[in-house]
PDB file of C-alpha atoms in Angstrom:
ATOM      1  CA  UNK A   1     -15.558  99.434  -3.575  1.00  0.00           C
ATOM      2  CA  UNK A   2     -15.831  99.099   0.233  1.00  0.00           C
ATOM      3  CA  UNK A   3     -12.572  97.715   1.015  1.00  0.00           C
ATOM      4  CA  UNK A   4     -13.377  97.114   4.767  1.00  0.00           C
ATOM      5  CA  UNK A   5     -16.313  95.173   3.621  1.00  0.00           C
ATOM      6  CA  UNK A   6     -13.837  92.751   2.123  1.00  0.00           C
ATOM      7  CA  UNK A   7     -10.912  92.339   5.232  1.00  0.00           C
ATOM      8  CA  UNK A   8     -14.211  91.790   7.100  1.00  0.00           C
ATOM      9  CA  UNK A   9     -13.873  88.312   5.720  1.00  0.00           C
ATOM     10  CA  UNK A  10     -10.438  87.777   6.533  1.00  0.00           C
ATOM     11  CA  UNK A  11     -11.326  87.994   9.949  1.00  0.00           C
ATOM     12  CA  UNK A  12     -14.537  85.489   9.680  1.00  0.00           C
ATOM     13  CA  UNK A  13     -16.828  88.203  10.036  1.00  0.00           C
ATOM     14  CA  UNK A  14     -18.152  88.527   6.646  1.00  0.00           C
ATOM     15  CA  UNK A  15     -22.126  88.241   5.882  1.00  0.00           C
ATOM     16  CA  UNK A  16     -24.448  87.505   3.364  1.00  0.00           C
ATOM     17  CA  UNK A  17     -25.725  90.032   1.203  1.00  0.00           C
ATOM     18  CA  UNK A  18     -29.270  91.441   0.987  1.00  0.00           C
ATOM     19  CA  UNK A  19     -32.064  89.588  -0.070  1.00  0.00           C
ATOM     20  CA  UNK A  20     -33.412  91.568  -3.612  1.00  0.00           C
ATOM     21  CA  UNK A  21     -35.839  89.862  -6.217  1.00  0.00           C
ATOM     22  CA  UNK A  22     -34.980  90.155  -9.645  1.00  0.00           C
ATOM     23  CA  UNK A  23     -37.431  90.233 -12.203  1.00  0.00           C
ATOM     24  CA  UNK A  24     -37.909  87.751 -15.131  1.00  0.00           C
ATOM     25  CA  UNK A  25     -38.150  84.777 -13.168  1.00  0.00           C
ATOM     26  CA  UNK A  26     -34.239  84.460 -13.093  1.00  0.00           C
ATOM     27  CA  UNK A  27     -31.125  84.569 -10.795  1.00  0.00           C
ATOM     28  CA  UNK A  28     -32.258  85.226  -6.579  1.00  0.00           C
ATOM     29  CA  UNK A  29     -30.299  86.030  -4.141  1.00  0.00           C
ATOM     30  CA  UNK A  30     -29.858  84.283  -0.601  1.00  0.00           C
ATOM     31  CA  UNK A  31     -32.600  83.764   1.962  1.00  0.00           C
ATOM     32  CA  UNK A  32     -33.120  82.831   5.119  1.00  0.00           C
ATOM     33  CA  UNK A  33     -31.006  79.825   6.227  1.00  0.00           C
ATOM     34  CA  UNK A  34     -32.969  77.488   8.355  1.00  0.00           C
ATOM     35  CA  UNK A  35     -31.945  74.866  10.245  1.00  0.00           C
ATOM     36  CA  UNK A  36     -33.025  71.321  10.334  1.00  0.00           C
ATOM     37  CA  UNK A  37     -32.717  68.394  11.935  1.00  0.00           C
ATOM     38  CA  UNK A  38     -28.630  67.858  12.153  1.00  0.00           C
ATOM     39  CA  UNK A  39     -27.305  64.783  10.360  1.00  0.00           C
ATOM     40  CA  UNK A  40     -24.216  63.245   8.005  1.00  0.00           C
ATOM     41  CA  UNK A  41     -24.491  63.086   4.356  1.00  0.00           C
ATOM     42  CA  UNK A  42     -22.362  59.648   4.464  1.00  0.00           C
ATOM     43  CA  UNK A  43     -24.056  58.403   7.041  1.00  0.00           C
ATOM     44  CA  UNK A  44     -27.416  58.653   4.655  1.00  0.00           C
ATOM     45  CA  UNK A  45     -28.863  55.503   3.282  1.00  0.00           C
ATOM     46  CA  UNK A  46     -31.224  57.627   1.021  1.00  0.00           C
ATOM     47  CA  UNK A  47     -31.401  58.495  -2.307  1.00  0.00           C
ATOM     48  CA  UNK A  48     -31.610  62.260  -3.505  1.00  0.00           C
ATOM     49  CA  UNK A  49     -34.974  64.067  -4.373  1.00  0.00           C
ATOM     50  CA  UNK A  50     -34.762  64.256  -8.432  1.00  0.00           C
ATOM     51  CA  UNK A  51     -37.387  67.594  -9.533  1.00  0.00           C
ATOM     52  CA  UNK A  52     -39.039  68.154 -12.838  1.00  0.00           C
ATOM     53  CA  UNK A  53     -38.164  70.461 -15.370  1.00  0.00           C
ATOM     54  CA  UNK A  54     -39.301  73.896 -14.679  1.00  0.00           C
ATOM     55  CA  UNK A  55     -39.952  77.255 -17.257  1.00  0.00           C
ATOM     56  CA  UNK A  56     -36.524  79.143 -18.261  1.00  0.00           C
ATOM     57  CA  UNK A  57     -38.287  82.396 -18.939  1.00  0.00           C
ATOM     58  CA  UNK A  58     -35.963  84.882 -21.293  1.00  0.00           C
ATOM     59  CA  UNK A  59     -36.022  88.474 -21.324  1.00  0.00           C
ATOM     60  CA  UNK A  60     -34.223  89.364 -25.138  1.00  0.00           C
ATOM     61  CA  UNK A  61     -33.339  93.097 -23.686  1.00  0.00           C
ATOM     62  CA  UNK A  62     -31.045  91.493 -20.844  1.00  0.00           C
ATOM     63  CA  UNK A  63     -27.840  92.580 -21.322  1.00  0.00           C
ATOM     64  CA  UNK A  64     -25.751  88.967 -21.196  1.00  0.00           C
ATOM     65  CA  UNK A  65     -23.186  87.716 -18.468  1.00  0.00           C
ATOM     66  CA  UNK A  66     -20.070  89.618 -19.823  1.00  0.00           C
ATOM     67  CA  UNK A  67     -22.151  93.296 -20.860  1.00  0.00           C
ATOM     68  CA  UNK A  68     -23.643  92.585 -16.870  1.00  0.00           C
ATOM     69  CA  UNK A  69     -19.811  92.214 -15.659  1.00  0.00           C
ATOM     70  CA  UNK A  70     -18.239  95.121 -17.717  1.00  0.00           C
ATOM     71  CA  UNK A  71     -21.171  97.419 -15.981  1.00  0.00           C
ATOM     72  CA  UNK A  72     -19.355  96.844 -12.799  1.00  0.00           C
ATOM     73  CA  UNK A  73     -16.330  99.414 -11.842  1.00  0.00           C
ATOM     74  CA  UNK A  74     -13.103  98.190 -12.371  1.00  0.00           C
ATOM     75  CA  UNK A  75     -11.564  97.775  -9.470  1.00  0.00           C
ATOM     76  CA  UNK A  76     -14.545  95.104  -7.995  1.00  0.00           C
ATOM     77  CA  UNK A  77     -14.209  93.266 -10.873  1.00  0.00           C
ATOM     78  CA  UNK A  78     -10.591  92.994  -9.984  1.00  0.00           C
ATOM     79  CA  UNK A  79     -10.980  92.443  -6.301  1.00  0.00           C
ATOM     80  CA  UNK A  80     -13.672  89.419  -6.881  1.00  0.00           C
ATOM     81  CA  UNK A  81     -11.151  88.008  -9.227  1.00  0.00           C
ATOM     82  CA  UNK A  82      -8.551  88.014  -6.309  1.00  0.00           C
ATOM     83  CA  UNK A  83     -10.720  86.636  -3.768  1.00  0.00           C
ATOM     84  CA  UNK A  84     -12.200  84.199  -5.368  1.00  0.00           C
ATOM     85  CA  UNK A  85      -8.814  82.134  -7.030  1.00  0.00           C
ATOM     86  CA  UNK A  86      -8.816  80.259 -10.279  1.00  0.00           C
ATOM     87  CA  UNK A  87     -12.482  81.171 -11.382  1.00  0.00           C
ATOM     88  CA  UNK A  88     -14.545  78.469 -11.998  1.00  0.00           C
ATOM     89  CA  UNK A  89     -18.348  79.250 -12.490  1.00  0.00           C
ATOM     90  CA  UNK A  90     -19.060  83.062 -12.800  1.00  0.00           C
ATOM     91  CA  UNK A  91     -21.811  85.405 -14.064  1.00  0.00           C
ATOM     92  CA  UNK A  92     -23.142  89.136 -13.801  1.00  0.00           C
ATOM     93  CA  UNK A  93     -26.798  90.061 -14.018  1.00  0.00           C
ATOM     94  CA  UNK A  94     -28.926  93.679 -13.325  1.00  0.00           C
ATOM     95  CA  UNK A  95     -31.508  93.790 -10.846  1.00  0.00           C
ATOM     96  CA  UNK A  96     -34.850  94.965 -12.262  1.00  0.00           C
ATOM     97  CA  UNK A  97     -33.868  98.471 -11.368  1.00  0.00           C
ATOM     98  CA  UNK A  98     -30.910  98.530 -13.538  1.00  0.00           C
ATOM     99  CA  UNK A  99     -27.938  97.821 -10.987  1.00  0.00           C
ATOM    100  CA  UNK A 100     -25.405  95.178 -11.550  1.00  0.00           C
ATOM    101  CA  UNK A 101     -24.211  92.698  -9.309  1.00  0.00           C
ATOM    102  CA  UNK A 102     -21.967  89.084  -9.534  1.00  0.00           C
ATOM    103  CA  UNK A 103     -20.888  86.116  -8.434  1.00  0.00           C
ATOM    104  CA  UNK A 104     -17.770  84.361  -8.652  1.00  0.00           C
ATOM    105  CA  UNK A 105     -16.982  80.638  -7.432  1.00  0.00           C
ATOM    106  CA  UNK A 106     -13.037  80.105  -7.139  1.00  0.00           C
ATOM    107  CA  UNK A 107     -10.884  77.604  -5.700  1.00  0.00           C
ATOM    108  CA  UNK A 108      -9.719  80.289  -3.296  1.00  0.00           C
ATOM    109  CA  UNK A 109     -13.558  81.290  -2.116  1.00  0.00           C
ATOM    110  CA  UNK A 110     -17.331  82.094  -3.407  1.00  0.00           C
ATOM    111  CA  UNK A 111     -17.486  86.071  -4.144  1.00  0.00           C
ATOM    112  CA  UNK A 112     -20.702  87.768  -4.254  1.00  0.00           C
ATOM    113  CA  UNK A 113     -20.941  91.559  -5.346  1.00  0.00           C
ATOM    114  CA  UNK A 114     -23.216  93.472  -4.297  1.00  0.00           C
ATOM    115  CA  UNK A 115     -24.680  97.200  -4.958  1.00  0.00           C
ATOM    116  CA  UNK A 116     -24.939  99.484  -2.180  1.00  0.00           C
ATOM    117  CA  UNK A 117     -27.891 101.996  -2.420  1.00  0.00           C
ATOM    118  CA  UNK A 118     -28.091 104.794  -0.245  1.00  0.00           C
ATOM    119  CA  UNK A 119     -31.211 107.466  -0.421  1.00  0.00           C
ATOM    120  CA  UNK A 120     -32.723 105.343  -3.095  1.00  0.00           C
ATOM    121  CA  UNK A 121     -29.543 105.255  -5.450  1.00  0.00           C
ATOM    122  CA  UNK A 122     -26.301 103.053  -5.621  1.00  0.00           C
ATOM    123  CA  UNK A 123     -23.584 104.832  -4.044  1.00  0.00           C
ATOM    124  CA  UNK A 124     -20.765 101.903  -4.283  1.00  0.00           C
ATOM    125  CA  UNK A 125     -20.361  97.725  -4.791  1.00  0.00           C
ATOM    126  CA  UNK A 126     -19.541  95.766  -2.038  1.00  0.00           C
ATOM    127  CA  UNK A 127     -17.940  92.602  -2.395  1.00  0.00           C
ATOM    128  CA  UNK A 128     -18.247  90.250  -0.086  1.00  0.00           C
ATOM    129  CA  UNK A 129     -16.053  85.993   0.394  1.00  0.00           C
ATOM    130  CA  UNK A 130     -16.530  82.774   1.965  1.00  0.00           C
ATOM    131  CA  UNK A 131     -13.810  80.983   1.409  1.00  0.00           C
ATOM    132  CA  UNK A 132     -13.079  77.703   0.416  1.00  0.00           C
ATOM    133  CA  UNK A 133     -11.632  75.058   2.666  1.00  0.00           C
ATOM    134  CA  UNK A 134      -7.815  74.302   1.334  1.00  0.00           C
ATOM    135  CA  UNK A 135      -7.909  71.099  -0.291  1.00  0.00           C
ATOM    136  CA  UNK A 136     -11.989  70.472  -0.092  1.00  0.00           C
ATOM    137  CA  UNK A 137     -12.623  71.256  -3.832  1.00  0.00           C
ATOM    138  CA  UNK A 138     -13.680  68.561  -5.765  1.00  0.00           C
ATOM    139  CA  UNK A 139     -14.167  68.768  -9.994  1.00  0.00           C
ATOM    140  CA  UNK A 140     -16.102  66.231 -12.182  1.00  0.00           C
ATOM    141  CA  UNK A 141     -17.342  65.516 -15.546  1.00  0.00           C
ATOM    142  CA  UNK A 142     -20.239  64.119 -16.673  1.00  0.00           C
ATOM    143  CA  UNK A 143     -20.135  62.375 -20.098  1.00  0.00           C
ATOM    144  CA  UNK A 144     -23.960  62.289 -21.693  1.00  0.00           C
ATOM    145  CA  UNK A 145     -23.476  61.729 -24.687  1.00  0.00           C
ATOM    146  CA  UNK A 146     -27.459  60.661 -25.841  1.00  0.00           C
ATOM    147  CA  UNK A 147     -30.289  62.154 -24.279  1.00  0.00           C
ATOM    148  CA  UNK A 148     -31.368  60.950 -20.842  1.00  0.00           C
ATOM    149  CA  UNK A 149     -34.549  61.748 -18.804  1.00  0.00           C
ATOM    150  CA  UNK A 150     -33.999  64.203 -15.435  1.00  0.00           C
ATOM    151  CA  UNK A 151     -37.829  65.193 -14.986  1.00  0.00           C
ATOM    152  CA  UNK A 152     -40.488  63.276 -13.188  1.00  0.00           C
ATOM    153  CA  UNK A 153     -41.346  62.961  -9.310  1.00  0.00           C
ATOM    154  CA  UNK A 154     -38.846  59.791  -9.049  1.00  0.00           C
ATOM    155  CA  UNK A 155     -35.508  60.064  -7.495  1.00  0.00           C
ATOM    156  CA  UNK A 156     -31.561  59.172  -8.287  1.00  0.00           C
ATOM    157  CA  UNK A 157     -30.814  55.672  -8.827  1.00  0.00           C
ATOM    158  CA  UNK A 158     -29.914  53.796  -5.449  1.00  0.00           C
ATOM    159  CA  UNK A 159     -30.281  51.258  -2.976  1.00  0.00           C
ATOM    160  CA  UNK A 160     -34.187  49.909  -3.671  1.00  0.00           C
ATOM    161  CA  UNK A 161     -36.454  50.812  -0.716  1.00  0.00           C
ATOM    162  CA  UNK A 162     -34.076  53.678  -0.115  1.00  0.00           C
ATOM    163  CA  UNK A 163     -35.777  57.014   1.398  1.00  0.00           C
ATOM    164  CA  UNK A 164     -35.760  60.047  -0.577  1.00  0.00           C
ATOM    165  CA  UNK A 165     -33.958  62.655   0.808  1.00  0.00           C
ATOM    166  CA  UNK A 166     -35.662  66.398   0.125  1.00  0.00           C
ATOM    167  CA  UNK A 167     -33.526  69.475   0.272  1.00  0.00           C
ATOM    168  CA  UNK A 168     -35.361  73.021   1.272  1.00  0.00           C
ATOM    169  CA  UNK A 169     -34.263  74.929  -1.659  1.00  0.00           C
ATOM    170  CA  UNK A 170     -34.681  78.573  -1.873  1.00  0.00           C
ATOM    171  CA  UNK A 171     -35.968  80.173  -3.457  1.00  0.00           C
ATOM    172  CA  UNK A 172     -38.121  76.843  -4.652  1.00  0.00           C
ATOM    173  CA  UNK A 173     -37.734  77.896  -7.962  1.00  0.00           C
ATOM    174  CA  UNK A 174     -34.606  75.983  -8.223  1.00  0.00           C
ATOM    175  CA  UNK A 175     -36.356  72.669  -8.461  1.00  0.00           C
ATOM    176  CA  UNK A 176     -37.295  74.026 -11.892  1.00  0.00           C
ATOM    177  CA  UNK A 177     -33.909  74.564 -12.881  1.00  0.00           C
ATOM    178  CA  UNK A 178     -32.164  71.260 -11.313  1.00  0.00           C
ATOM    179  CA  UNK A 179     -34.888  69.274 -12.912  1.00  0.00           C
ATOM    180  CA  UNK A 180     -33.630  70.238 -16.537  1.00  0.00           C
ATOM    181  CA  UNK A 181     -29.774  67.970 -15.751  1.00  0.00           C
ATOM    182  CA  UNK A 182     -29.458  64.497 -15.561  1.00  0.00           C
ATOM    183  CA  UNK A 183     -30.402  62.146 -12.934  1.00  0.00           C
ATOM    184  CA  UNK A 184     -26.697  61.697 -11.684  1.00  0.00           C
ATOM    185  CA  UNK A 185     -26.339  65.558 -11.827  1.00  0.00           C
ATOM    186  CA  UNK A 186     -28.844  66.171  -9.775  1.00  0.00           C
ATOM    187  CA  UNK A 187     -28.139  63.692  -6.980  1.00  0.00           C
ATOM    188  CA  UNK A 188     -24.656  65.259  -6.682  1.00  0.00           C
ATOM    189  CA  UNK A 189     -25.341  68.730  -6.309  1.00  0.00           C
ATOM    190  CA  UNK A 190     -27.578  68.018  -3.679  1.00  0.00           C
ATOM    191  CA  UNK A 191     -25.795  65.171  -2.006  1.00  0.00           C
ATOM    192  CA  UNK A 192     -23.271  67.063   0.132  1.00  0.00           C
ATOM    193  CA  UNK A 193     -25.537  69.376   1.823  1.00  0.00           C
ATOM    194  CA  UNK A 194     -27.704  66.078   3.220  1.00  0.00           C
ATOM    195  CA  UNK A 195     -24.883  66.650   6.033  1.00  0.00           C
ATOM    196  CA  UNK A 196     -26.461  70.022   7.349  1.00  0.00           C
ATOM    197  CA  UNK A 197     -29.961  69.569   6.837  1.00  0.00           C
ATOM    198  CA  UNK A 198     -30.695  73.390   6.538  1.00  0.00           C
ATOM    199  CA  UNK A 199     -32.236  75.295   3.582  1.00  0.00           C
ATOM    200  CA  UNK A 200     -29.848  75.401   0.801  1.00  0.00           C
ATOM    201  CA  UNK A 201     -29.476  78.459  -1.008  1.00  0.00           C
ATOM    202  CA  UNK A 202     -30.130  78.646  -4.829  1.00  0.00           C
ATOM    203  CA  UNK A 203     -28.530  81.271  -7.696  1.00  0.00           C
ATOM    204  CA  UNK A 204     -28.483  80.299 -11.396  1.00  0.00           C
ATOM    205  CA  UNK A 205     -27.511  82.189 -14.791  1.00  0.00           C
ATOM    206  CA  UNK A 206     -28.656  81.301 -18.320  1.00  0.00           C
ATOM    207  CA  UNK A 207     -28.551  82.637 -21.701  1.00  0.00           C
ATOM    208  CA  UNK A 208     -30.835  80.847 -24.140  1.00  0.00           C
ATOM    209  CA  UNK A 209     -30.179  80.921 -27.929  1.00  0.00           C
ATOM    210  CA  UNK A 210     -32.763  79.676 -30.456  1.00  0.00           C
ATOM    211  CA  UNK A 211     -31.912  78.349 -34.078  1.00  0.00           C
ATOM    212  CA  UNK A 212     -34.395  77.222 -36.881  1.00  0.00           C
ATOM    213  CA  UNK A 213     -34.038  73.110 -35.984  1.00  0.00           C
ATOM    214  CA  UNK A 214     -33.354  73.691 -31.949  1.00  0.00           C
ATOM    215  CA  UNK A 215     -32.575  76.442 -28.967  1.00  0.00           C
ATOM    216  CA  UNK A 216     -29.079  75.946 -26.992  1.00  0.00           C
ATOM    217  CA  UNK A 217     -29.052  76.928 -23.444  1.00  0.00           C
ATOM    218  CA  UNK A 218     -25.993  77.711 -22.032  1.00  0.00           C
ATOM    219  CA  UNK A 219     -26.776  77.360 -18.104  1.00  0.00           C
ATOM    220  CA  UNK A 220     -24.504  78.012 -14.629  1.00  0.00           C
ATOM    221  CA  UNK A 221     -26.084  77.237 -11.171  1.00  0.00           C
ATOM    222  CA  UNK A 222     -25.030  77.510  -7.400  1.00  0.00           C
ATOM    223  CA  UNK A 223     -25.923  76.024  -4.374  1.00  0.00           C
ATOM    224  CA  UNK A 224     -24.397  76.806  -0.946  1.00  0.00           C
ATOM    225  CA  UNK A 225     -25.233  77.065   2.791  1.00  0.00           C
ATOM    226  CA  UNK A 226     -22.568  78.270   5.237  1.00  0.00           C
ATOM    227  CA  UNK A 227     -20.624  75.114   5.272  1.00  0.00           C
ATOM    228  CA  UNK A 228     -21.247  73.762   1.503  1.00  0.00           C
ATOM    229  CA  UNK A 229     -21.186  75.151  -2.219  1.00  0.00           C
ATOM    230  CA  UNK A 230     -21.709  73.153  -5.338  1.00  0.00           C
ATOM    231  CA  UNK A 231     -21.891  74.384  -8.676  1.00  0.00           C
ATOM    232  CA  UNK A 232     -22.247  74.075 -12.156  1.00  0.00           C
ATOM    233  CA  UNK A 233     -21.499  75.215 -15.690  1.00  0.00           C
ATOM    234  CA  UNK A 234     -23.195  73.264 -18.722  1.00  0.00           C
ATOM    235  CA  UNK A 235     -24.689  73.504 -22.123  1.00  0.00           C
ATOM    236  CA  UNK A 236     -27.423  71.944 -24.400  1.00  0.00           C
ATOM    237  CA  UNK A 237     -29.023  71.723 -27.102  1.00  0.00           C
ATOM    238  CA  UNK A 238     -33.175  70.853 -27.441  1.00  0.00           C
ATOM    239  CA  UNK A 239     -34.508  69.901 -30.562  1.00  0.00           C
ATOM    240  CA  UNK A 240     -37.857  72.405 -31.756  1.00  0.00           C
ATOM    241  CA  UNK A 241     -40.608  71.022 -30.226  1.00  0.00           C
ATOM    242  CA  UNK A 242     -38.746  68.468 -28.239  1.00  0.00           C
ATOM    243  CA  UNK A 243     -39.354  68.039 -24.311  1.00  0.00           C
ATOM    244  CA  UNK A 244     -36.598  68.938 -21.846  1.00  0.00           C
ATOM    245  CA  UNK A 245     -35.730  65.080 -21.157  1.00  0.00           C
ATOM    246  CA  UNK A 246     -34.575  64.903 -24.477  1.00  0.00           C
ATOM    247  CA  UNK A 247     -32.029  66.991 -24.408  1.00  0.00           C
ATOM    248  CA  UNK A 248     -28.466  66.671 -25.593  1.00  0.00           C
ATOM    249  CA  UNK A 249     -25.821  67.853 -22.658  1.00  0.00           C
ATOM    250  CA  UNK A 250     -22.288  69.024 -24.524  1.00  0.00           C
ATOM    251  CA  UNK A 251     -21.053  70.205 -21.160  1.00  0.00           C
ATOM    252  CA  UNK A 252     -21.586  69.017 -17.909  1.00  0.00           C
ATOM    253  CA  UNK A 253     -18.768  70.333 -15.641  1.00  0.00           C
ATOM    254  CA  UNK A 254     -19.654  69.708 -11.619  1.00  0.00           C
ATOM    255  CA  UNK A 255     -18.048  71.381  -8.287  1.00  0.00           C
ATOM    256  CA  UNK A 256     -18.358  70.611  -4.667  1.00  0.00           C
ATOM    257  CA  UNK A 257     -16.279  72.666  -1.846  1.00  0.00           C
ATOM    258  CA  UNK A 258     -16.270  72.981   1.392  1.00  0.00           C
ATOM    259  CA  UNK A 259     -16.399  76.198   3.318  1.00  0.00           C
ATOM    260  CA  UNK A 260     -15.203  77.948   5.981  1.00  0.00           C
ATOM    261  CA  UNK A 261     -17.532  78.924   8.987  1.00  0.00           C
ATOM    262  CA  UNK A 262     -17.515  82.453   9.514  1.00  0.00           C
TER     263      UNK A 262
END
């Protein structure tokens, strides 16, 4: 673990990690982050863009979230852990090429860890904060308790006549994944970053489990730009040959931060 790499951050000179595709259609890393045309997300009369369900592909040799975690030394694990506060969404994955890496969004700030390859091999993890600004973080349930369509080209309920409001997400896979929650889910994790107008950064984790009558997905998702991270962990169930709108949401647990410029 590069400790320098972290007290980098304490000093607002931290940076974003390396862009690195992953295979299986699955978690991505940040992007570019392009700006738009500067505005206020309270100051929008418009409604949210709502996407349609996209493909969850599954790879059955992936080791899960906690095997991903445990391949990471011990003392990063520990260091994200302190950096990042009272955990509240977290997951580990391997890049196609075997390496491990994390993230971890805590009241305190949102951890990524990296691998560090040097001459073709990882040599070290280096972990890497934005933190959270004190007293920003904001937690809610949602309570679906019946199944409720997300999917469709339409967009969150609000004022009639409003304008729809369309987030650069990247990578655009993410529409794909957002479309799968609820209509009200949707609209607020993309709300806050309406404020910024810049491409908003998309990482998501999920573990699929299929049973003879229906398949549970257990799903965790992250947006953030520079000034903004929401997040969220949730599970459902999908009755065998059902479509995604039908779904039935156990857990629908929502977070929205602010951040600290670098």
């Amino acid at each position: 673990m590069d400790e320098q790499a972290w007290e980098r951050e304490f000093a607002g000179r931290d940076r974003l990690p390396e862009h690195r595709d992953l295979s299986g259609g699955q978690d991505r890393m940040p992007g570019r982050q392009d700006r738009l045309p500067a505005g206020r997300a309270e100051d929008s009369e418009g409604v949210t863009q709502i996407h349609e369900p996209g493909a969850l592909p599954v790879d059955p040799e992936a080791p899960d979230r906690l095997r991903s975690w445990e391949l990471l030394p011990d003392d990063v694990r520990a260091k994200a852990l302190e950096k990042a506060g009272r955990s509240l969404v977290w997951w580990a994955q391997i890049y196609s090429d075997g390496a491990p890496f994390a993230l971890v969004l805590g009241d305190r700030g949102l951890c990524r860890v990296q691998p560090v390859y040097r001459d073709g091999r990882v040599q070290e993890h280096r972990g890497e904060r934005v933190r959270v600004e004190p007293g920003s973080l904001r937690t809610r349930s949602f309570d679906v308790r019946t199944p409720q369509a997300g999917g469709g080209p339409a967009a969150a309920p609000g004022r009639p006549g409003a304008p729809v409001e369309r987030l650069v997400l990247d990578p655009p896979e993410a529409q794909g994944v957002l479309g799968h929650f609820p209509l009200d889910v949707q609209d607020f994790l993309q709300r806050p970053f309406l404020a910024g107008r810049r491409t908003v950064t998309a990482e998501w984790y999920y573990e699929e489990t299929v049973e003879p009558a229906h398949t549970g997905l257990f799903v965790l998702l992250c947006l953030s730009t520079d000034r903004h991270v929401t997040a969220i962990e949730a599970r459902r169930t999908l009755a065998t040959g059902a479509t995604p709108d039908r779904a039935r949401w156990h857990t629908l647990t929502c977070h929205e931060a602010r951040l600290v410029p670098r």
